[in-house]
PDB file of C-alpha atoms in Angstrom:
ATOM      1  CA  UNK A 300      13.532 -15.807  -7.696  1.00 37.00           C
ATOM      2  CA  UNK A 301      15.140 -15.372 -11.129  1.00 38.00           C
ATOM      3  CA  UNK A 302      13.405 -15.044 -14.746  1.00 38.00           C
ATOM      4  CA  UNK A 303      11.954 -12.389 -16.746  1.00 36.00           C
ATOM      5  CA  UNK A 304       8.374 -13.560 -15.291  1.00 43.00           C
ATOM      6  CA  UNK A 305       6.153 -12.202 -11.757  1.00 55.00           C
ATOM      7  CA  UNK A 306       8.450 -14.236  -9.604  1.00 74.00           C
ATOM      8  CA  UNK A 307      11.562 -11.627 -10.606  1.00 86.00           C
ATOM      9  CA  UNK A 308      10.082  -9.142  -8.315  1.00 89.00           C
ATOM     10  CA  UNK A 309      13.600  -7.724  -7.864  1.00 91.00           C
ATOM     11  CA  UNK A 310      13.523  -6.740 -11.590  1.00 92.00           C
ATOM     12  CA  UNK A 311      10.352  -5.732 -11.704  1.00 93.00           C
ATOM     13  CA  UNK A 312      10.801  -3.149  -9.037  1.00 94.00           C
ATOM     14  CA  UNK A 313      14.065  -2.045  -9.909  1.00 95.00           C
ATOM     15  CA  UNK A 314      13.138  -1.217 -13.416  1.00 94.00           C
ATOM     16  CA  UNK A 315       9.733   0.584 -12.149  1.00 94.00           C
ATOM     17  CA  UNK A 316      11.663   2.725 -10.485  1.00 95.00           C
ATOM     18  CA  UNK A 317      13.945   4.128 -12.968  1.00 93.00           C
ATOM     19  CA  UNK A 318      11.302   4.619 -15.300  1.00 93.00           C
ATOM     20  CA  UNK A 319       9.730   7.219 -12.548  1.00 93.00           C
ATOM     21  CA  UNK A 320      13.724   8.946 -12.860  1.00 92.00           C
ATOM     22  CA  UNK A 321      13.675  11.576 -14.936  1.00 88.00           C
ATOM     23  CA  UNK A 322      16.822  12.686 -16.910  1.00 87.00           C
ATOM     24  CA  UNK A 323      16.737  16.151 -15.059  1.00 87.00           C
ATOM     25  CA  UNK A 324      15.975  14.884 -11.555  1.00 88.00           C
ATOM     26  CA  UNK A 325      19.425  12.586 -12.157  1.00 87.00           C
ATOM     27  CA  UNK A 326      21.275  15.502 -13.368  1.00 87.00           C
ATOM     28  CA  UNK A 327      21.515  14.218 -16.840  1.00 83.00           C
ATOM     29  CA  UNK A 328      20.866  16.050 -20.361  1.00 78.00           C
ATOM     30  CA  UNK A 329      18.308  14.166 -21.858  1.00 73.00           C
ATOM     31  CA  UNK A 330      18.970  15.238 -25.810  1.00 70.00           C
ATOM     32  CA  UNK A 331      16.766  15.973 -28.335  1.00 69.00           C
ATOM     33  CA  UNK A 332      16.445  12.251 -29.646  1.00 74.00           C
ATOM     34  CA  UNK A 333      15.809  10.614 -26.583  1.00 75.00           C
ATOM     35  CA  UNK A 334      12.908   8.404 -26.730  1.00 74.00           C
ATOM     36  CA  UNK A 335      12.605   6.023 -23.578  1.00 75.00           C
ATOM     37  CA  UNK A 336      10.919   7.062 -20.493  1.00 78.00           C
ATOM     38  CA  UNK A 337      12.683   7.634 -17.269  1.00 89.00           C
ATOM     39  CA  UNK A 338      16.411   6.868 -17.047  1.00 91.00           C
ATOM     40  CA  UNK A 339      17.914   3.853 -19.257  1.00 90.00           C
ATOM     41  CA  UNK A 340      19.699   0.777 -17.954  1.00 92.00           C
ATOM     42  CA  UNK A 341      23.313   2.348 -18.377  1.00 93.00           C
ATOM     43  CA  UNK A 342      22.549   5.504 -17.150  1.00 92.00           C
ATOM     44  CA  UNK A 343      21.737   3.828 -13.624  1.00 94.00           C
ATOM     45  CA  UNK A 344      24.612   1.531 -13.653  1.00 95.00           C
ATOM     46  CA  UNK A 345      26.916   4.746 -14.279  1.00 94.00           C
ATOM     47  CA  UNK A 346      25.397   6.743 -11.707  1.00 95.00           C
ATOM     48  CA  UNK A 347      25.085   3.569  -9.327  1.00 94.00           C
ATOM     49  CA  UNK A 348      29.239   3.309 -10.113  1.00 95.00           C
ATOM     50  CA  UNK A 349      28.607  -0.378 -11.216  1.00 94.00           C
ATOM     51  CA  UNK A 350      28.831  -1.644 -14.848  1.00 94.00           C
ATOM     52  CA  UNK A 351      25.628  -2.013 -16.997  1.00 94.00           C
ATOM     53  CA  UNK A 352      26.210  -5.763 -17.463  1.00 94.00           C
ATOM     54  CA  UNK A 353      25.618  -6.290 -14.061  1.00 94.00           C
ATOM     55  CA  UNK A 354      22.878  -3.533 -13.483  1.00 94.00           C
ATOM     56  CA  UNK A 355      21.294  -5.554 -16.428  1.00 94.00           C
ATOM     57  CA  UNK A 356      21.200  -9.348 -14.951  1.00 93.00           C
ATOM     58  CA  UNK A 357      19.677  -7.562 -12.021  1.00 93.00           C
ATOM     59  CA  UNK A 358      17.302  -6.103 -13.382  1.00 92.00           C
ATOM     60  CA  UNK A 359      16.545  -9.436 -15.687  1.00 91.00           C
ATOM     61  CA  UNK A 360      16.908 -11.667 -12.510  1.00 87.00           C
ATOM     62  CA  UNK A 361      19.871 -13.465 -12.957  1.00 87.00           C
ATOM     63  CA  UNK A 362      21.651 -11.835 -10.072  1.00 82.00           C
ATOM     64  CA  UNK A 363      19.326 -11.597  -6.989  1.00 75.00           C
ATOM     65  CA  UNK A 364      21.853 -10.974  -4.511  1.00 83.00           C
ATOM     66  CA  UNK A 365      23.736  -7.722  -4.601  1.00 90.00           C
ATOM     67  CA  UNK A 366      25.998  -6.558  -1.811  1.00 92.00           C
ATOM     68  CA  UNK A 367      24.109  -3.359   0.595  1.00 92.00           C
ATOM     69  CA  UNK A 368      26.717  -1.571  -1.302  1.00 95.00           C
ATOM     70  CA  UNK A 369      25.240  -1.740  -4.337  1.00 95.00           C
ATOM     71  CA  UNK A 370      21.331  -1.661  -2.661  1.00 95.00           C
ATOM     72  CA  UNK A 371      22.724   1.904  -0.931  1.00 96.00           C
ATOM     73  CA  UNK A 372      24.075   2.859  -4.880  1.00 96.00           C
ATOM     74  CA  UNK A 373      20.501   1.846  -6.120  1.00 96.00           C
ATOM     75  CA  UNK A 374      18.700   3.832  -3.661  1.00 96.00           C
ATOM     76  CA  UNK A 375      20.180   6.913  -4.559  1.00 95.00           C
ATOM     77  CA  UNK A 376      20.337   7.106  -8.150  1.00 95.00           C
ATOM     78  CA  UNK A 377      16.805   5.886  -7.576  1.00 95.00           C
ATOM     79  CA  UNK A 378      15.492   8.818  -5.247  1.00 95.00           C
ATOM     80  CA  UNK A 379      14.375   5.939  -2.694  1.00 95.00           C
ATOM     81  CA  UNK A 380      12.434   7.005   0.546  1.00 94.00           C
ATOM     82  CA  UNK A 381      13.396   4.506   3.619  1.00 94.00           C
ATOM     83  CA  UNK A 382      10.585   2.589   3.343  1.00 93.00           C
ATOM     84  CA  UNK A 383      11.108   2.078  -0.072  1.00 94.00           C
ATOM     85  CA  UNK A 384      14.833   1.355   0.960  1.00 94.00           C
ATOM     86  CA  UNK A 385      14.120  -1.312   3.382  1.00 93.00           C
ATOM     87  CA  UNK A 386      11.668  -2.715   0.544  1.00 94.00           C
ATOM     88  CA  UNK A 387      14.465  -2.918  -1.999  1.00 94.00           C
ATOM     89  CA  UNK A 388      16.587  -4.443   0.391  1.00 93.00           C
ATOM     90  CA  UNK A 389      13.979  -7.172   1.477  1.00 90.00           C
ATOM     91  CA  UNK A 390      13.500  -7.840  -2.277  1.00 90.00           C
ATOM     92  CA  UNK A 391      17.425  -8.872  -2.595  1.00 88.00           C
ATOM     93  CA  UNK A 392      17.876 -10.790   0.377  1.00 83.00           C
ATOM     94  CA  UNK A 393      18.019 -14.586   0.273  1.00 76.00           C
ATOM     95  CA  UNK A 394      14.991 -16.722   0.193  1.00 71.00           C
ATOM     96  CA  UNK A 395      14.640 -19.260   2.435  1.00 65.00           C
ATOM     97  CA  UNK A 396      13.875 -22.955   0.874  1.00 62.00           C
ATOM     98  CA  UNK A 397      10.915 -22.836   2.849  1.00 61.00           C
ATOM     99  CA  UNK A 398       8.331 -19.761   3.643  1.00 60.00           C
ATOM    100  CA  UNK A 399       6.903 -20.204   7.081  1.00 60.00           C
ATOM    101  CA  UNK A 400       3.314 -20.869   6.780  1.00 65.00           C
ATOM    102  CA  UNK A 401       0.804 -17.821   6.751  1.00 67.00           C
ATOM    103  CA  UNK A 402      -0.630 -17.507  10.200  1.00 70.00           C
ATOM    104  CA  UNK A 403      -4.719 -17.119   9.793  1.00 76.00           C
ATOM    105  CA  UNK A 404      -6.479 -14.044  10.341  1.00 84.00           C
ATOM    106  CA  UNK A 405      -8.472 -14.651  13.322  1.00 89.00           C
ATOM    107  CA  UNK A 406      -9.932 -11.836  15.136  1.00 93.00           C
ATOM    108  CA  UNK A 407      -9.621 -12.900  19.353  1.00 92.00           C
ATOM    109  CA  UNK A 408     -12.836 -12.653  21.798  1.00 94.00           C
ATOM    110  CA  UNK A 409     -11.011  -9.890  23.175  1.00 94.00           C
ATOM    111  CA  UNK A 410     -11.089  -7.740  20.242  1.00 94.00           C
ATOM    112  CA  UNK A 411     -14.745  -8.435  19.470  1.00 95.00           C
ATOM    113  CA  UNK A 412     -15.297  -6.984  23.264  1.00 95.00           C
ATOM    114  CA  UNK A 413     -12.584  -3.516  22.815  1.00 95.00           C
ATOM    115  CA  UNK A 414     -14.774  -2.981  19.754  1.00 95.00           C
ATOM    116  CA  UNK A 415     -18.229  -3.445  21.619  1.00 93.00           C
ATOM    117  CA  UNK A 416     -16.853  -0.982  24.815  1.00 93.00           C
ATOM    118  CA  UNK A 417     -14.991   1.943  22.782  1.00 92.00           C
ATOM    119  CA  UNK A 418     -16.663   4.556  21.811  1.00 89.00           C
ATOM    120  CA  UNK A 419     -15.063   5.762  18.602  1.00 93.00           C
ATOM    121  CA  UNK A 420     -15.455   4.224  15.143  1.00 95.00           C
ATOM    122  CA  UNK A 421     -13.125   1.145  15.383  1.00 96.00           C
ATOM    123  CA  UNK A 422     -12.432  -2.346  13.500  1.00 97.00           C
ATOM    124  CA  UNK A 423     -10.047  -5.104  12.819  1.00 96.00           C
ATOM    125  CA  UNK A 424      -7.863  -5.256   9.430  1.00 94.00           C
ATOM    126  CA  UNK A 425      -6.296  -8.546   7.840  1.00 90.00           C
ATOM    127  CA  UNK A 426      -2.565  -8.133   5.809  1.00 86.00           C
ATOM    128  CA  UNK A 427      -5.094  -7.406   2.574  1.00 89.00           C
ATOM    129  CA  UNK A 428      -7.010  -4.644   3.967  1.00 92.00           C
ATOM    130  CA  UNK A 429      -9.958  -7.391   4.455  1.00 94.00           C
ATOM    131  CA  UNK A 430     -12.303  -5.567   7.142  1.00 96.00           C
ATOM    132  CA  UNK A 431     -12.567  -8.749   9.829  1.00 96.00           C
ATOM    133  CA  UNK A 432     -14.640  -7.669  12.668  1.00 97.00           C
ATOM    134  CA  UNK A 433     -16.313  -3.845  13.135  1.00 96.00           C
ATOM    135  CA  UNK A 434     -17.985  -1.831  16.007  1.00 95.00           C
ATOM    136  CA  UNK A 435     -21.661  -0.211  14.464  1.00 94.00           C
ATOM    137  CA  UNK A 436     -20.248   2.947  14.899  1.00 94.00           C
ATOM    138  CA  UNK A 437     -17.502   2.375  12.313  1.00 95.00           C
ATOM    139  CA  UNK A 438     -20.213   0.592   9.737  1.00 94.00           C
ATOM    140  CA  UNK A 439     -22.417   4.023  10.442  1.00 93.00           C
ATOM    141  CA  UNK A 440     -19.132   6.061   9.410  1.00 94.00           C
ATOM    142  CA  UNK A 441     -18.866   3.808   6.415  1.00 94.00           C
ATOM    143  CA  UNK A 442     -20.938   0.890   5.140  1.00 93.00           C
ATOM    144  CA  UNK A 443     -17.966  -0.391   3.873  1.00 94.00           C
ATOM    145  CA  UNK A 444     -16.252  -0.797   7.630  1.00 95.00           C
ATOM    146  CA  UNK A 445     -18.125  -3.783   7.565  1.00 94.00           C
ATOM    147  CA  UNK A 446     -17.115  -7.470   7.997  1.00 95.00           C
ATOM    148  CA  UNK A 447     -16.598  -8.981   4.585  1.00 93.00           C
ATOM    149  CA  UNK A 448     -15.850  -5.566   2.476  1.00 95.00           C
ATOM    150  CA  UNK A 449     -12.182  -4.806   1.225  1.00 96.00           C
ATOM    151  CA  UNK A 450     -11.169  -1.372   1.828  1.00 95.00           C
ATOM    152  CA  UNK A 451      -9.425  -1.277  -1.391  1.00 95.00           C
ATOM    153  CA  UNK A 452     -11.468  -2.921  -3.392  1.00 96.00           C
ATOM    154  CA  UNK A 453     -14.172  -0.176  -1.937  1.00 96.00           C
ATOM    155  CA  UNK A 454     -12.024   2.848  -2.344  1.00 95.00           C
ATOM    156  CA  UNK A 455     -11.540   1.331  -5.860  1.00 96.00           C
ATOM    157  CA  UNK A 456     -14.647  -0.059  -7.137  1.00 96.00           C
ATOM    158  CA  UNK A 457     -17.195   1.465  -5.122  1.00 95.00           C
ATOM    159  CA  UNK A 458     -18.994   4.935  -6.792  1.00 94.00           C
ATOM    160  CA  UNK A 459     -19.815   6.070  -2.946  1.00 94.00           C
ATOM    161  CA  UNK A 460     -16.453   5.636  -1.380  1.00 93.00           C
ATOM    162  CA  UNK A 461     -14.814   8.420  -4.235  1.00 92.00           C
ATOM    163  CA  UNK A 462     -17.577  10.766  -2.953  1.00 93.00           C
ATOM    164  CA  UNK A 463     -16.778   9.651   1.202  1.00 94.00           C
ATOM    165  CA  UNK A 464     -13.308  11.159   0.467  1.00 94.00           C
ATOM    166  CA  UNK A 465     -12.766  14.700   0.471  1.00 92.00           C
ATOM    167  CA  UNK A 466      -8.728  13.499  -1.267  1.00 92.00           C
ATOM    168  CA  UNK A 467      -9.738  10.651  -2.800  1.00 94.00           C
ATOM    169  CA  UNK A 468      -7.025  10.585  -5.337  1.00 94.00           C
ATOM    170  CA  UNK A 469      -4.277  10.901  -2.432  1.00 92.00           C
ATOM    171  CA  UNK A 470      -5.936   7.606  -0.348  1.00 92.00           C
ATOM    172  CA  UNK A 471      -5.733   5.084  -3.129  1.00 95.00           C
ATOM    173  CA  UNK A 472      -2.440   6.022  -3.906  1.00 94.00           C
ATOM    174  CA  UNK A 473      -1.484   5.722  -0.215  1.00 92.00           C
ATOM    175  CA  UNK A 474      -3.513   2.324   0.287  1.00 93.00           C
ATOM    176  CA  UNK A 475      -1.951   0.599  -2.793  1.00 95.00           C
ATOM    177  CA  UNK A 476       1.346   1.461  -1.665  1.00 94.00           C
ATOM    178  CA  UNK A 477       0.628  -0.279   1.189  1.00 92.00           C
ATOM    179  CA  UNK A 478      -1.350  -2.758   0.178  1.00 93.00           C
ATOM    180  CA  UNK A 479       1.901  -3.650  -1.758  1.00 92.00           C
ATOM    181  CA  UNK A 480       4.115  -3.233   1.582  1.00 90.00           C
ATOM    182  CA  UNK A 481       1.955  -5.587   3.593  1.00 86.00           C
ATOM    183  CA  UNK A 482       1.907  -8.380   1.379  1.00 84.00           C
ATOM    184  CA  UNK A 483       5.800  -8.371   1.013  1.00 78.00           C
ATOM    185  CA  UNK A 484       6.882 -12.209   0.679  1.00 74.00           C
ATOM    186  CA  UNK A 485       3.084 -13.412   0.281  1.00 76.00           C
ATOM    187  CA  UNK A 486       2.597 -11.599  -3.219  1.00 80.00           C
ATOM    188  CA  UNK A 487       1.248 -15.268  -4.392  1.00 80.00           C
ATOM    189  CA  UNK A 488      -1.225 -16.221  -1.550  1.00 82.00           C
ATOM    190  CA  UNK A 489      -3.913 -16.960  -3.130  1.00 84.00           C
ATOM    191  CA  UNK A 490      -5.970 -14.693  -1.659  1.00 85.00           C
ATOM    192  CA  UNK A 491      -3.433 -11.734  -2.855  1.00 89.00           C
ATOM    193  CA  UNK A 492      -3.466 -12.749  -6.603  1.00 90.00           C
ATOM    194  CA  UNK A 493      -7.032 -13.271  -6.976  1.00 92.00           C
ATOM    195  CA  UNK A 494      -7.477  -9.945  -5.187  1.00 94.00           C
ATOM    196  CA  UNK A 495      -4.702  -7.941  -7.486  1.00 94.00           C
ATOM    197  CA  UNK A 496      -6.199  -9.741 -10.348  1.00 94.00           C
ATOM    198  CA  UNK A 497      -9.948  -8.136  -9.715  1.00 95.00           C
ATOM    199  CA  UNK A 498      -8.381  -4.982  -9.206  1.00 96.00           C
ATOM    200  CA  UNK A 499      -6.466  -4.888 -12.109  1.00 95.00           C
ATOM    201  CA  UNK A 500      -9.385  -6.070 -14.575  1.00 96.00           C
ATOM    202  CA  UNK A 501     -11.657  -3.259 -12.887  1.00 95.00           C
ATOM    203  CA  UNK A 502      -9.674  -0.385 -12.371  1.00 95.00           C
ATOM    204  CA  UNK A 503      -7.773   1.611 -14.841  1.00 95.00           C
ATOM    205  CA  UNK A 504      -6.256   3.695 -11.462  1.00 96.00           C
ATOM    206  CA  UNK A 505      -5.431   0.169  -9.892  1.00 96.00           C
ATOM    207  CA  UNK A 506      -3.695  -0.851 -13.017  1.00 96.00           C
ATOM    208  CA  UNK A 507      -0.980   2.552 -13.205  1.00 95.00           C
ATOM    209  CA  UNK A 508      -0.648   2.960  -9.220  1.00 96.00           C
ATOM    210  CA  UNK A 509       0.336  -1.097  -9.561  1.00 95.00           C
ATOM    211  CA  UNK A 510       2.701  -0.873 -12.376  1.00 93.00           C
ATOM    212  CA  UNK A 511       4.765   2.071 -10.375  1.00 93.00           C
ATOM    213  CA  UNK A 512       5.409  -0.599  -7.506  1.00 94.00           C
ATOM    214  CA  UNK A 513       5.128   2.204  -4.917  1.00 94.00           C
ATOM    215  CA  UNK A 514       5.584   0.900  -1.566  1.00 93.00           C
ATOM    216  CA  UNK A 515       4.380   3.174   1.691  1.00 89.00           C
ATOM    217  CA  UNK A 516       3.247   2.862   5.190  1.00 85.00           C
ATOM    218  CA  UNK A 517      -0.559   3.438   5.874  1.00 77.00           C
ATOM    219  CA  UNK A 518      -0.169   4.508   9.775  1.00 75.00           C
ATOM    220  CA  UNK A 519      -1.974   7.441  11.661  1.00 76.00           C
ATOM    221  CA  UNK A 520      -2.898  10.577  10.058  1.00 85.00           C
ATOM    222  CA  UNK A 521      -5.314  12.806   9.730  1.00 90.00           C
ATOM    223  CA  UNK A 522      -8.239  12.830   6.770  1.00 91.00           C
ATOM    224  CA  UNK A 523     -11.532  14.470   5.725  1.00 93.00           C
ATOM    225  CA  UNK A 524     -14.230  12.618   4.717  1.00 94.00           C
ATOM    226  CA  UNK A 525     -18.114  13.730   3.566  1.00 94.00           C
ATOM    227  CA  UNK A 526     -20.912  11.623   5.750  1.00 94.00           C
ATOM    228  CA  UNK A 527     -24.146  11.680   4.033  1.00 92.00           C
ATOM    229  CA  UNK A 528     -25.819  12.130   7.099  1.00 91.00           C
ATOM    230  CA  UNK A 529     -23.555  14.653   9.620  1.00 92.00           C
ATOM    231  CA  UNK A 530     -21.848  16.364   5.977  1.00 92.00           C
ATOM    232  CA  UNK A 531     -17.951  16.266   6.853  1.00 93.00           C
ATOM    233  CA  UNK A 532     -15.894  15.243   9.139  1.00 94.00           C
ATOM    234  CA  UNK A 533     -12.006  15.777  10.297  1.00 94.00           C
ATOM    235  CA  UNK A 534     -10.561  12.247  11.874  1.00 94.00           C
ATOM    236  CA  UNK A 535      -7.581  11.576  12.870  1.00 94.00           C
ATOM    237  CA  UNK A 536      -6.589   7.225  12.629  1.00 93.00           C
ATOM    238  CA  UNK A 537      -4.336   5.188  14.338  1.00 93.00           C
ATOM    239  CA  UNK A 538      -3.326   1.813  14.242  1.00 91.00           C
ATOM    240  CA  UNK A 539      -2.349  -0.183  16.369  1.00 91.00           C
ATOM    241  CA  UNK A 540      -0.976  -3.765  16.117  1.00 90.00           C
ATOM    242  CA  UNK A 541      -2.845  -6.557  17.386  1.00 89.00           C
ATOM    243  CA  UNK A 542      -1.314  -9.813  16.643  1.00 84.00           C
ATOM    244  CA  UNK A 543      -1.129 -10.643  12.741  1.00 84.00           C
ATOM    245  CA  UNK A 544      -3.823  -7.835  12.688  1.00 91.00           C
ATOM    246  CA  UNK A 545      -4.862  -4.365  13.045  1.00 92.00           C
ATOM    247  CA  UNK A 546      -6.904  -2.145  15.303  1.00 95.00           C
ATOM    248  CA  UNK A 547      -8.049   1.068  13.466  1.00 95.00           C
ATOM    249  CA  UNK A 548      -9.581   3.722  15.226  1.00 96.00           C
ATOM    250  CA  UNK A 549     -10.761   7.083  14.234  1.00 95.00           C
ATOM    251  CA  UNK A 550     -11.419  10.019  16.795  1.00 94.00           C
ATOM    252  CA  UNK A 551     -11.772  13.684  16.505  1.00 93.00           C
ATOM    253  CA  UNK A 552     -10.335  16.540  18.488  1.00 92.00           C
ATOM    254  CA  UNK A 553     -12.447  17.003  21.540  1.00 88.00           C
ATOM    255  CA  UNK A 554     -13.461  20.593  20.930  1.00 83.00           C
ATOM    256  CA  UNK A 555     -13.945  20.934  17.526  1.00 84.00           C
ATOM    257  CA  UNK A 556     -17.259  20.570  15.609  1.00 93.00           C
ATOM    258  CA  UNK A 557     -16.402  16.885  14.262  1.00 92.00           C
ATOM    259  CA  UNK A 558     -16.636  15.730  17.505  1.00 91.00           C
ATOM    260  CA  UNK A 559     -20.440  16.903  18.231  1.00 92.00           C
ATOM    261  CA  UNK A 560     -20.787  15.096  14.889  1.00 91.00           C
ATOM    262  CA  UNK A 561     -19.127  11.936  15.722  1.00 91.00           C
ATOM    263  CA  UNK A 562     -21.503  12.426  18.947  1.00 89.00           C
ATOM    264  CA  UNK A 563     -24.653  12.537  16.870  1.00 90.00           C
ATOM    265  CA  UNK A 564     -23.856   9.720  14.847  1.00 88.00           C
ATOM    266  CA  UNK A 565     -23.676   7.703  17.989  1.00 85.00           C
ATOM    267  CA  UNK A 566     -26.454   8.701  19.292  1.00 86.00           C
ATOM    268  CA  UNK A 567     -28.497   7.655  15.515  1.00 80.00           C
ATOM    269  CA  UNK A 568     -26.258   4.199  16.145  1.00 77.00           C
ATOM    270  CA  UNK A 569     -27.604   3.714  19.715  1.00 66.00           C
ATOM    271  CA  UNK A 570     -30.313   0.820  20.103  1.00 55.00           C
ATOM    272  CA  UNK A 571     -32.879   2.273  22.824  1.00 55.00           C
ATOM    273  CA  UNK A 572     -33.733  -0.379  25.966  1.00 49.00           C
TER     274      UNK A 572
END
């Protein structure tokens, strides 16, 4: 994957990084003249210990395959978390001649029937955050839990999902760093670059959060959001793998007053006999 184009994704990310590196946070005196953003190509390769002809046919894709030695030296100078560090190394290792095909996002007649028998807001996520099967409960939480919607296109593009979360500012951050974690070697499926694309020619947020190249994991936690209906709500999520998929669920501590809510949205869901 060489070249100065999208397929140099090594590059790309490496040189993202740096320019998130300030002078300071590397221990360096940045000088009154200085006029590029982040740390410069020769500063990592000093701090990295390699030389800055190499660094630079790295970072221009005509070296993809540095030693973990160098990938460790990267990460530091870098401030790399170890999800980001497990990224960067996935982004140097060799590609094979041929990717294994992309396994179909089919949601299993077993799924369908945990979604119908739980009782918590629940439903099934593709690789792109493409909502693929949803229990009514979760669609009353959120309209946009519902098969067809894209939960970052939503958080994105949709007016109603900014006012659903009480942080919304922290959960697109967090879902476009994974968004760019899940799609790891399949950053040209089709369905990925028409997606990114949209994004990108809607969003002005889209557009900055993309060009940092965060990566994160989106697993359980615990989040606020405003219901029209039952006002707001504390829910924890977990998910849990399920093939090529995900099952999301969202529950509330027993005794607290989100619970009694997530009780009387149930009850507005229910269809009487």
């Amino acid at each position: 994957m060489n070249g100065d184009d999208g397929t140099n994704r090594l590059g790309a990310y490496l040189k993202a990084r740096r320019d998130l590196i300030s002078p300071e946070q590397a221990g360096i005196q940045p000088g009154i003249r200085r006029r590029v953003r982040g740390l410069r190509r020769e500063e990592v390769a000093l701090l990295a210990g390699i030389s800055a002809d190499y660094y630079l046919r790295l970072e221009r894709g005509r070296d993809s395959n540095p030693s973990p030695q160098v990938l460790d030296a990267l990460a530091r100078v870098l401030h790399l978390d170890d999800v980001e560090r497990r990224y960067l190394s996935d982004l140097a290792a060799p590609r094979p001649r041929t990717r294994p095909r992309r396994r179909p996002e089919h949601v299993p007649a077993r799924l369908h029937h945990l979604l119908a028998a739980i009782g918590v807001p629940a439903f099934v996520e593709g690789r792109a955050f493409d909502v693929l099967a949803a229990n009514p409960l979760a669609t009353a939480l959120s309209p946009r839990l519902r098969v067809g919607e894209n939960r970052l296109r939503s958080l994105l593009l949709d007016p109603e999902e900014r006012a659903f979360h009480a942080d919304w500012e922290r959960a697109v951050a967090g879902f476009v760093a994974a968004f760019r974690q899940n799609i790891g070697e399949y950053a040209d499926d089709a369905r990925i670059v028409e997606l990114v694309g949209e994004l990108s020619l809607s969003s002005a947020r889209f557009r900055t959060l993309w060009a940092r190249h965060d990566v994160g994991e989106l697993q359980g936690g615990t989040m606020t959001v405003r219901h029209p209906i039952v006002g707001e709500l504390t829910l924890h999520r977990d998910k849990l793998p399920a093939g090529n998929l995900l099952l999301v669920l969202y529950y509330a501590d027993e005794a607290g007053d989100s619970a009694e809510k997530l009780r009387l949205l149930t009850s507005l869901t229910a269809v009487p006999n």
